[in-house]
Coordinates of C-alpha atoms in Angstrom, one line a residue:
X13 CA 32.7 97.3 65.4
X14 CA 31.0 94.2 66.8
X15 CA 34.0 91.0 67.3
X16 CA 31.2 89.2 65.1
X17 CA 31.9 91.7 62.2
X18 CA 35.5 91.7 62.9
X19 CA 35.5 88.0 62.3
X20 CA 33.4 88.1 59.3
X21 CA 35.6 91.1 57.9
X22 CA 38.7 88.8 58.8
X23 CA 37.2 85.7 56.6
X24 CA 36.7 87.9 54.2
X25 CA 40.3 89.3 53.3
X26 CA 41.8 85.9 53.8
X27 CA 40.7 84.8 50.4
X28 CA 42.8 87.1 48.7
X29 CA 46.6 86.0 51.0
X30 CA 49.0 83.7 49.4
X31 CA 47.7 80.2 50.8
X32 CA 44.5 79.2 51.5
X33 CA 42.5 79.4 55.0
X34 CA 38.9 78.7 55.5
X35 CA 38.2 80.5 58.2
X36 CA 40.3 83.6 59.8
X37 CA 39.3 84.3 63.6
X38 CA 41.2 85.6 66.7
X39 CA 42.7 82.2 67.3
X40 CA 44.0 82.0 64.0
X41 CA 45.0 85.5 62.2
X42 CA 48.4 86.1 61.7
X43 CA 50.0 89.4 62.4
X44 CA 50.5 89.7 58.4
X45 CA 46.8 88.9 58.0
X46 CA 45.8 91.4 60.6
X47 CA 47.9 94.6 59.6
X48 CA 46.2 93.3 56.0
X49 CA 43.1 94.0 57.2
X50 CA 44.1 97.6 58.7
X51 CA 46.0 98.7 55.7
X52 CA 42.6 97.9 53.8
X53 CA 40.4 99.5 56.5
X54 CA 38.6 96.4 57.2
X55 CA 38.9 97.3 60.7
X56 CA 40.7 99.4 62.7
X57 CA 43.2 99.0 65.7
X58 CA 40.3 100.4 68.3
X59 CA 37.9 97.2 66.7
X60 CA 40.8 94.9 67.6
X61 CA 41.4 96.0 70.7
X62 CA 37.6 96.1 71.5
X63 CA 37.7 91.9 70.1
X64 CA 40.6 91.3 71.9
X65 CA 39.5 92.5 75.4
X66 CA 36.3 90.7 74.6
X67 CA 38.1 87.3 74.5
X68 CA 40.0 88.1 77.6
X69 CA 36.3 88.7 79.4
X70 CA 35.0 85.3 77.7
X71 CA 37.7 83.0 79.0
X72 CA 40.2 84.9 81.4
X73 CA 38.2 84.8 84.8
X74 CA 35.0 83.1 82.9
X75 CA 33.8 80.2 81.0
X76 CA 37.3 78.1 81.0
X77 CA 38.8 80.0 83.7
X78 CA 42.4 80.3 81.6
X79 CA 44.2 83.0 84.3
X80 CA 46.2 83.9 81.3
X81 CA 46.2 87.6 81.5
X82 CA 46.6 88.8 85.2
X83 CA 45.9 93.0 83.8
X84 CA 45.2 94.6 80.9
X85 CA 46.0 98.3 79.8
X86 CA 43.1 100.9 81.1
X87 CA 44.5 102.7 78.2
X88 CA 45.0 100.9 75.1
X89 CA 41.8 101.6 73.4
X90 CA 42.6 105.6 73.7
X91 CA 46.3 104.3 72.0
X92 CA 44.6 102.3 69.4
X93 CA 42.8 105.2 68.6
X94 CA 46.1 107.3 68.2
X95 CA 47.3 104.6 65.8
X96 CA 44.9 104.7 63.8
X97 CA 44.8 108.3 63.6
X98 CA 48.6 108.2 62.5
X99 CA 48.2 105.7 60.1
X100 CA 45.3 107.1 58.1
X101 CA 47.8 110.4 58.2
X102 CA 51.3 109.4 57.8
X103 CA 51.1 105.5 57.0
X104 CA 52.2 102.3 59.6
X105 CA 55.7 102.5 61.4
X106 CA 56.1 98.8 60.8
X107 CA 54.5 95.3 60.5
X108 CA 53.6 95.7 63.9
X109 CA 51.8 98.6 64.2
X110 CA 48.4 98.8 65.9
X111 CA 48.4 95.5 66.6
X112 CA 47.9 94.0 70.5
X113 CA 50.5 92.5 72.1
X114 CA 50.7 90.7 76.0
X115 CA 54.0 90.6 78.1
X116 CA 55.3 88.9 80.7
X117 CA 54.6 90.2 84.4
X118 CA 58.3 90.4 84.7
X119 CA 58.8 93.1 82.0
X120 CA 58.6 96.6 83.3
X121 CA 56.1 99.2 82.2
X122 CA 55.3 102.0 83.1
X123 CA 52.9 102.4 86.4
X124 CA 50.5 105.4 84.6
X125 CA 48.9 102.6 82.7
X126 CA 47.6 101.1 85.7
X127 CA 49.6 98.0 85.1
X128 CA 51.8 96.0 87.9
X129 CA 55.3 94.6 86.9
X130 CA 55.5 92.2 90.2
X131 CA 56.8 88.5 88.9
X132 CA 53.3 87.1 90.0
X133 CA 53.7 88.7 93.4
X134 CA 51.6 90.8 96.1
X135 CA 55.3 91.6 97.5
X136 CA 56.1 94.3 94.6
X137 CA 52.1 95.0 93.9
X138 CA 52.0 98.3 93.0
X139 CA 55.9 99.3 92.9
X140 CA 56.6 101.4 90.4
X141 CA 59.7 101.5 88.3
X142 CA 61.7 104.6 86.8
X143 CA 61.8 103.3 83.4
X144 CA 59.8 100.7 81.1
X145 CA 61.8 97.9 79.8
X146 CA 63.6 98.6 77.1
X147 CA 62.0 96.1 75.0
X148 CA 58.7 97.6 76.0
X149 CA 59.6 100.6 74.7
X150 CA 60.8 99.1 71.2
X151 CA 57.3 97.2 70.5
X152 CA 55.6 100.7 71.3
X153 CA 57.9 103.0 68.7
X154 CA 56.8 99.9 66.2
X155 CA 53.6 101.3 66.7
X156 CA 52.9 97.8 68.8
X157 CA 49.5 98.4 71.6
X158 CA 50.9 96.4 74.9
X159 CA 47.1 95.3 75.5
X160 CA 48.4 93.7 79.3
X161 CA 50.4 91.4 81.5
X162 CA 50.0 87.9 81.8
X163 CA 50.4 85.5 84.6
X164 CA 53.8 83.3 85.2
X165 CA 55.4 81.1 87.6
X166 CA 55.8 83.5 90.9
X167 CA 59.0 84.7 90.9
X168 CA 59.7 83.0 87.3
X169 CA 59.4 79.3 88.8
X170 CA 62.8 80.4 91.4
X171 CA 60.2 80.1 94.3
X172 CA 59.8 76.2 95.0
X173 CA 58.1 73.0 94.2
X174 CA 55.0 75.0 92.9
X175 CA 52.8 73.8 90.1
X176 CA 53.6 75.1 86.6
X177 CA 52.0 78.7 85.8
X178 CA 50.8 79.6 89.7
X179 CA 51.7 82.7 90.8
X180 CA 50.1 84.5 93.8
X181 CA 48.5 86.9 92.1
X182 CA 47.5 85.5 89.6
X183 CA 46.7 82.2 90.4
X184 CA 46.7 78.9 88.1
X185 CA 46.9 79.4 84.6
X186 CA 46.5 75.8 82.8
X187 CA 46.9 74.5 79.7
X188 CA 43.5 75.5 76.8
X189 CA 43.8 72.5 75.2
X190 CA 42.9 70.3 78.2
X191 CA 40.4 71.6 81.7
X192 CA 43.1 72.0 84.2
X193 CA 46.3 70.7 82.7
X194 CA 49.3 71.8 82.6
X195 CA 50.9 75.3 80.9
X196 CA 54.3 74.3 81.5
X197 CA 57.0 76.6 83.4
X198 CA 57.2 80.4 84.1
X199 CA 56.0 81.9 80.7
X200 CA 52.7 79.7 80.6
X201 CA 50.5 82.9 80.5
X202 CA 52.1 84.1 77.5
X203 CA 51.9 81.1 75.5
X204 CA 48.1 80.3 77.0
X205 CA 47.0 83.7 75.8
X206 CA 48.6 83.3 72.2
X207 CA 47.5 79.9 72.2
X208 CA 43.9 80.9 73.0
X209 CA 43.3 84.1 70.7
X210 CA 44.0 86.8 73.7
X211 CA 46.8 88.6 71.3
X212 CA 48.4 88.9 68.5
X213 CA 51.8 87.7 70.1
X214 CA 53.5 87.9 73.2
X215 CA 56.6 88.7 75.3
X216 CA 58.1 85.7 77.5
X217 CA 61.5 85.3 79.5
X218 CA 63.6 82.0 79.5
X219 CA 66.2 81.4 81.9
X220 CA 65.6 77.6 82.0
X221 CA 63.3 76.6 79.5
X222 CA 60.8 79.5 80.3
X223 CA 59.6 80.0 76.5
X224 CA 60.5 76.9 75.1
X225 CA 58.0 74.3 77.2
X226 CA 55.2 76.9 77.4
X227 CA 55.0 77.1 73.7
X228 CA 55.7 73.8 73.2
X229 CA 53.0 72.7 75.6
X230 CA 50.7 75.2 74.4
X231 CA 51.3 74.4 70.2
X232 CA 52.7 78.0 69.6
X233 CA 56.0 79.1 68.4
X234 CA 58.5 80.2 70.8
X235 CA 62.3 81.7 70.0
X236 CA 64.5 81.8 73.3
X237 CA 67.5 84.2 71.8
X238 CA 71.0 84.1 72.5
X239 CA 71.3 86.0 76.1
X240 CA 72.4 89.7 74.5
X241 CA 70.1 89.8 71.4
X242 CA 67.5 91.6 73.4
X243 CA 67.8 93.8 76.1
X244 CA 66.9 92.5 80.0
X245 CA 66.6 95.9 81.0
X246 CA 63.4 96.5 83.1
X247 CA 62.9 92.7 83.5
X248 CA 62.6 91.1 87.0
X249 CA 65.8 89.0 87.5
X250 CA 66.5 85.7 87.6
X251 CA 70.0 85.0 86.3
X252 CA 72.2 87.5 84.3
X253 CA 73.8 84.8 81.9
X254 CA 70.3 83.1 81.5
X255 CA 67.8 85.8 80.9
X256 CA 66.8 86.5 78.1
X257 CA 63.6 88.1 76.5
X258 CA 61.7 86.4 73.4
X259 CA 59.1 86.4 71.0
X260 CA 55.3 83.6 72.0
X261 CA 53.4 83.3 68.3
X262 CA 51.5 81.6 66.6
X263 CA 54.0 81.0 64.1
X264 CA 57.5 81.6 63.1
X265 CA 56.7 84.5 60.8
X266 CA 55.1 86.3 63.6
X267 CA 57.6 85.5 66.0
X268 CA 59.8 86.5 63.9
X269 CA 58.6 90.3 62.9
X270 CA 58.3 90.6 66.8
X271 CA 61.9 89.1 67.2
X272 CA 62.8 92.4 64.5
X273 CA 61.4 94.5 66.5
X274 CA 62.8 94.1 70.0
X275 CA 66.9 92.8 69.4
X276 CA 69.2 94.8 69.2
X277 CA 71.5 96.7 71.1
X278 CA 70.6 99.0 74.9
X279 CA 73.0 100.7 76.8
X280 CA 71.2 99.6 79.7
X281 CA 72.3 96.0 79.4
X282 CA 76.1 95.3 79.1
X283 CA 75.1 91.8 77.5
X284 CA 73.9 93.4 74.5
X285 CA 77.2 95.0 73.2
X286 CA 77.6 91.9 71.4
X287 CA 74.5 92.3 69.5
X288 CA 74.9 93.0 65.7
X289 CA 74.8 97.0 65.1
X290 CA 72.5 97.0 63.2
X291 CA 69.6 93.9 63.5
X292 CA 68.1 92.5 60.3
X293 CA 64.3 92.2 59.5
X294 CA 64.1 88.2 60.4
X295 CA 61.2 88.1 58.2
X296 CA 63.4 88.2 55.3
X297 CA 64.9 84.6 55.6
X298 CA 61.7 83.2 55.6
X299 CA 62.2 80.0 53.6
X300 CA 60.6 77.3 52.4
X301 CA 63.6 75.0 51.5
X302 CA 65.6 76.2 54.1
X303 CA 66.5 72.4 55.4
X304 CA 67.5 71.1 52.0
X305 CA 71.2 70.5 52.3
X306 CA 71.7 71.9 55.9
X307 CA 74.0 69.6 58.5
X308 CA 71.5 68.2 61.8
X309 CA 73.2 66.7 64.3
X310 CA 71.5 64.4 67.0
X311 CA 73.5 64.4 70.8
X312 CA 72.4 61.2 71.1
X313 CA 74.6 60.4 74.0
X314 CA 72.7 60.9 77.9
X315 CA 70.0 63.2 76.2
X316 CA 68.6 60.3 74.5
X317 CA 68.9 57.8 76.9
X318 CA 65.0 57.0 78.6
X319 CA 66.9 55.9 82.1
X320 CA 68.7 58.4 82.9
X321 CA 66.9 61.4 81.2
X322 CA 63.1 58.9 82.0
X323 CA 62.2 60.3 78.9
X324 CA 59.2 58.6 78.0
X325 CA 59.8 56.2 74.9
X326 CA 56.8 57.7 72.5
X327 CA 58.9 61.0 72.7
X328 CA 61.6 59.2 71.0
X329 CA 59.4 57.6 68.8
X330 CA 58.3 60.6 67.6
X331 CA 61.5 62.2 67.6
X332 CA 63.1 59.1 64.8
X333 CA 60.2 60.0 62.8
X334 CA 60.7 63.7 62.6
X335 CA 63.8 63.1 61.6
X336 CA 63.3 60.8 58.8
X337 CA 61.0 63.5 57.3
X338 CA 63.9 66.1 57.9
X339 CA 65.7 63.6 55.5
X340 CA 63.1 63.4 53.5
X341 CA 63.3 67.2 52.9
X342 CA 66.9 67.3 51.9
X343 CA 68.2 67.3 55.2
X344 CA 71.6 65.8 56.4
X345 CA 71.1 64.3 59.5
X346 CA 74.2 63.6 61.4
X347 CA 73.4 60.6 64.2
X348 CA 74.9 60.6 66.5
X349 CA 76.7 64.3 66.9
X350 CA 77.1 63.9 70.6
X351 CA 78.7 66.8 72.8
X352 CA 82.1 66.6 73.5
X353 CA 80.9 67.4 77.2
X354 CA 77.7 65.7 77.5
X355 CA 79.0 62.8 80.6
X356 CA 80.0 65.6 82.6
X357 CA 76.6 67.8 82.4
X358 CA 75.3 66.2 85.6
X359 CA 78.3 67.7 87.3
X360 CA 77.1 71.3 86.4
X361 CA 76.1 73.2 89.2
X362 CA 73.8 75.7 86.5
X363 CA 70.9 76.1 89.4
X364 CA 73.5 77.2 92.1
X365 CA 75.1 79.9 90.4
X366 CA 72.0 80.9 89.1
X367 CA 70.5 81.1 92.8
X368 CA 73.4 83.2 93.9
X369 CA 73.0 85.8 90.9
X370 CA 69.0 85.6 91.3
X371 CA 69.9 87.1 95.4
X372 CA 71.9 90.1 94.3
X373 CA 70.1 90.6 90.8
X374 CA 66.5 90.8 92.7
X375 CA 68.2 93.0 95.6
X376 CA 69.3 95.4 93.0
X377 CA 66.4 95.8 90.9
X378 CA 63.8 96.1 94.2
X379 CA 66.5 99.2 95.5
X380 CA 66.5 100.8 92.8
X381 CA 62.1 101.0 92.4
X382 CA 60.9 104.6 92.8
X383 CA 58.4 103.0 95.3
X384 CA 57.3 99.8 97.0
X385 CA 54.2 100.1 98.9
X386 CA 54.8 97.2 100.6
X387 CA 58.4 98.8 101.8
X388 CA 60.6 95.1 100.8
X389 CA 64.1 95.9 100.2
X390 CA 65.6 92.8 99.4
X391 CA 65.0 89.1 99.3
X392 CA 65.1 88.8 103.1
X393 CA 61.8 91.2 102.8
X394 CA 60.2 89.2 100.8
X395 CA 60.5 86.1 102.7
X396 CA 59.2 87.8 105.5
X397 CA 56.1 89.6 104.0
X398 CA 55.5 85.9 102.3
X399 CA 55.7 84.7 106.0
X400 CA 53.3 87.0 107.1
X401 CA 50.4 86.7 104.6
X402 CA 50.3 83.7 103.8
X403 CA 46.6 84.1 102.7
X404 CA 47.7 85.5 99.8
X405 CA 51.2 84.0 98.9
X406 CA 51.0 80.7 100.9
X407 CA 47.5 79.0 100.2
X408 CA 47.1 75.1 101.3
X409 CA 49.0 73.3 99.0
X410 CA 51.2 76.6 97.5
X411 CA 53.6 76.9 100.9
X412 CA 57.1 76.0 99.2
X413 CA 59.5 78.5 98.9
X414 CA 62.5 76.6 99.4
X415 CA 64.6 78.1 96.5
X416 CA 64.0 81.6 97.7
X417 CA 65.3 80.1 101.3
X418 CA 68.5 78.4 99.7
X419 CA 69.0 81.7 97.5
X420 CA 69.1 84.3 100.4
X421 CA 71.4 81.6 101.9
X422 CA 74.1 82.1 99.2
X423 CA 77.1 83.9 100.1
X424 CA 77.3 86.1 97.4
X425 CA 80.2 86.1 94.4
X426 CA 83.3 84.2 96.3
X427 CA 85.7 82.1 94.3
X428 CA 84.0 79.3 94.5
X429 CA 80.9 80.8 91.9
X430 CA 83.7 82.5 89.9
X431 CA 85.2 78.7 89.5
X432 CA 82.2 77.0 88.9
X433 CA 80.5 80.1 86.4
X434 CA 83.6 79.1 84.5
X435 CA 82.9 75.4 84.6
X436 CA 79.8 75.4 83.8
X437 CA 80.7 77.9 80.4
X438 CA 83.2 75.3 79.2
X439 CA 81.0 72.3 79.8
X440 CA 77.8 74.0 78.1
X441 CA 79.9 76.6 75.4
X442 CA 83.2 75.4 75.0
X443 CA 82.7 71.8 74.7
X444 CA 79.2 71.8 74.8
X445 CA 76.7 73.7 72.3
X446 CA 79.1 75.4 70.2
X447 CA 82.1 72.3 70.3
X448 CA 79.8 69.9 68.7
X449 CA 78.5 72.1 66.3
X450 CA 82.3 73.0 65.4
X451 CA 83.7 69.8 66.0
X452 CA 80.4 67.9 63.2
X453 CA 79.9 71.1 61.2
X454 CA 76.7 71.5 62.1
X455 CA 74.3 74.1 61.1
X456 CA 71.9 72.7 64.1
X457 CA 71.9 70.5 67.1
X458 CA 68.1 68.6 67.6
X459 CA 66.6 67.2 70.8
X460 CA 63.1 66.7 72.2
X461 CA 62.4 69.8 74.2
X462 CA 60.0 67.9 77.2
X463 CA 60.5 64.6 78.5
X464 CA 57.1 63.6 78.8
X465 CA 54.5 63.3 76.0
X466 CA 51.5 64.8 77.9
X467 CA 49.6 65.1 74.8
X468 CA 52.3 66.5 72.1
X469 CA 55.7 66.0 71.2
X470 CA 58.2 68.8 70.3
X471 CA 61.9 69.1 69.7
X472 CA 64.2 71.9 70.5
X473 CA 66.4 73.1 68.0
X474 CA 70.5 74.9 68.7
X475 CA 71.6 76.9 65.5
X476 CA 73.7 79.5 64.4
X477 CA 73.4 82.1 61.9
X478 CA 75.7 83.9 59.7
X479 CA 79.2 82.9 60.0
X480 CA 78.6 81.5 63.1
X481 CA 80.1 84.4 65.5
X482 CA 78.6 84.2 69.0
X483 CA 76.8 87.7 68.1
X484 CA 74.7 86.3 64.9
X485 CA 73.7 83.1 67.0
X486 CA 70.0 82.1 68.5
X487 CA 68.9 79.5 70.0
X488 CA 65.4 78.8 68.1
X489 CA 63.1 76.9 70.4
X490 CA 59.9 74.9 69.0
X491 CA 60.4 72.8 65.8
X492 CA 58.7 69.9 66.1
X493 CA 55.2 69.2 68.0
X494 CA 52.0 67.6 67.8
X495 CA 49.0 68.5 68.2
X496 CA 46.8 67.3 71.1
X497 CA 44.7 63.8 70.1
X498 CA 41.5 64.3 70.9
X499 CA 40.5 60.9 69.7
X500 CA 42.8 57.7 69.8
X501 CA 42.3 57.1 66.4
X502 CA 43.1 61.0 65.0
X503 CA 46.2 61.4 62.9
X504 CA 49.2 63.1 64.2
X505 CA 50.2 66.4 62.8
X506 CA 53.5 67.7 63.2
X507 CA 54.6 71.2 62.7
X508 CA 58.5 72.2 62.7
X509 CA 60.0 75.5 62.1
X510 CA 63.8 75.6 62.3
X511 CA 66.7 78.8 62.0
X512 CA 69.8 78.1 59.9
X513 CA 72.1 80.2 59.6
X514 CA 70.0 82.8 58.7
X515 CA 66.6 80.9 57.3
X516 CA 63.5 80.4 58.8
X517 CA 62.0 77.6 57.8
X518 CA 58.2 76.5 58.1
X519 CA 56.8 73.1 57.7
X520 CA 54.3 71.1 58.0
X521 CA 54.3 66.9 58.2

């Protein structure tokens, strides 16, 4: 089937969802609207495919020149096929079956498909791993088609002073919204590609705001879970208390059936044991009039303050707004709910112990490769082969590599990381995060989640779920953001979606 038929078949079953929509295309369907139209044989997963791969061509490599997707699967077309095959016989797995989904060139699959897993580099090009991520595996027994890989920050930004979304195989991704601007941090290709209409969703990873400026930047919806709630297994390391594998959509109810789908609990990753047993369907606490009556608290103190964070002041402007409107909706807003901790943040060394874990975790994970056709063993190797072609990873203006330099400097884990892993989890746990929701019973913490306006303005949401045990808890990223003006006279529109305890809530001011 033609993409122009797919569209038209797409406009056509829209009429009959819930809420009204003009127009259904590839930038806009939902992943409800989508396995709509395959229940109902509008079209089948092989059509989408076909439409999807056709966008990729348009604006990829072409036309815009997005560098969103670095690869896609040789084979997802034949495994669309099989999908659809099953469904027609036996019915869908889940929500999620048939439909295309990107990851992150830091989540592991399997080298048959033709796909790399290299964090944006030539130095792991074509090594091959024993075993596909775990959460790879997950989104295919969902019946999910992994349609390819998209482009990050080389090395998940732990290179240098590299612009945001360059990698050097890949190259620049930038921002869809604006020629040549920026993606923002190490899952930009993720959020581009959801942004433009190159999936249905996407997998990023966040160790320091990897999902949560991406989508932000990119007006998607982005959830950075608690590290433990999905499974690192299979990912390219960075940091073994930061990692952590989430959901790029175009909404929260999308992020959230994809957030179903991959949790939960892998014997591969220690961190996970403190995942529920058994994860919920996130879907189900979809609701409306979750805010009313919920407890926000603003850390007003150092976050909020334009000299020392030089937040720009229209982010705060826009920030007092959204939280009037959160009032407005039944809201309690607690102002301020500052962390108990928040004057001694500066003193957290976060990036140095993260540097020291990023050494041994990469050693680790490059050893234990079935192959590496390059032959690096370890960070060392890869400074070297960065060394020696720099053609490819060190092009006029890309040289920086001083955090791989200070990382293969570290001296591994001595007492003075075990005190200062310990200081930094009372500062950003103890009497951070989790004391000020305690200490204000708070059901979330709100902040802006960027600095600087660039053309939209979000803010980050801290929650808990449940009864607030550490193993029900997320951290929900994206809740409030603006679209980009395109004229100085243009309206803002604000979106916010926000987790409580258990309820997803989606809104729109």
């Amino acid at each position: 089937m033609q993409a122009s038929k797919l569209l038209l078949f797409l406009g056509l079953f829209s009429r009959i969802q819930p809420y009204p929509l003009d127009r259904l295309d590839l930038y806009e369907a939902s992943i409800t609207e989508l396995q709509y139209g395959l229940e109902n044989a509008h079209f089948t997963s092989v059509d989408l495919i076909r439409a999807y791969l056709r966008r990729i061509d348009q604006v990829n490599h072409m036309g815009p020149k997005l560098n969103a997707v670095l690869e896609t699967n040789k084979y997802a077309l034949e495994q669309a096929h099989a999908l659809d095959e099953e469904r027609n016989l036996m019915g869908k797995r889940s929500p999620l079956h048939g439909i295309p989904i990107l990851v992150k060139d830091c989540i592991a699959t399997l080298a048959n498909e033709g796909m790399n897993t290299s964090a944006g580099s030539y130095a792991l090009l074509g090594s091959v791993v024993h075993d596909e991520a775990t959460v790879v595996t997950k989104l295919r027994k969902s019946g999910a088609i992994v349609l390819g890989k998209t482009n990050l920050c080389e090395w998940s930004h732990i290179r240098g002073d590299l612009p945001n979304g360059w990698s050097g195989r890949g190259g620049q991704t930038t921002n869809p919204y604006y020629p040549g601007s920026d993606p923002c941090s190490s899952s930009s290709g993720s959020a581009v590609a959801v942004a433009i209409g190159l999936a249905a969703g996407a997998l990023g990873v966040e160790s320091n705001g990897s999902i949560i400026c991406p989508a932000s930047f990119n007006n998607v919806v982005g959830i950075k879970p608690t590290v433990g709630l999905t499974s690192r297994a299979g990912v390219i390391p960075l940091s073994m208390h930061q990692d952590t594998v989430g959901p790029i959509a175009r909404s929260v109810a999308d992020a959230a059936a994809i957030l179903s789908v991959i949790a939960g609990q892998d014997e591969r990753d220690n961190f996970t044991s403190t995942a529920p047993a058994t994860i919920p369907d996130y879907t189900q606490f979809l609701d409306p009039h979750a805010i009313k009556g919920k407890r926000f608290g603003v850390p007003r103190k150092v976050f909020m303050n334009e000299t020392l964070m030089r937040t720009h002041p229209s982010v705060n402007t826009e920030f007092e707004k959204a939280l009037e409107r959160i009032r407005k909706l039944g809201g309690i807003v607690v102002d301020p709910a500052d962390l108990p901790s928040a004057e001694e943040l500066s003193s957290s060394r976060e990036e140095w112990v993260a540097l020291v874990q990023f050494k041994i975790l990469l050693n680790a994970y490059i050893q234990n490769l079935a192959h590496v056709p390059t032959n690096v063993s370890s960070l060392a190797d890869i400074l070297k082969f960065n060394n020696e072609h720099r053609n490819l990873e060190e092009p006029e203006g890309y040289e920086d590599q001083s955090a791989l330099i200070f990382a293969e400097s570290t001296e591994g884990y001595n007492s003075t990381y075990h005190e200062t892993l310990h200081q930094n989890h009372i500062l950003a746990r103890e009497r951070g995060i989790d004391g000020a929701l305690k200490l204000y019973d708070l059901d979330a913490l709100l902040l802006p989640s960027n600095r600087e306006p660039s053309e939209y303005n979000f803010t980050c949401c801290y929650c808990r779920l449940s009864n607030g045990d550490r193993q029900d808890k997320m951290f929900h990223s994206d809740s409030i953001l603006k679209t980009p003006n395109r004229s100085p006279k243009r309206n803002l529109h604000i979106k916010f979606s926000i987790q409580l305890r258990g309820c997803l809530s989606d809104y729109h001011l």
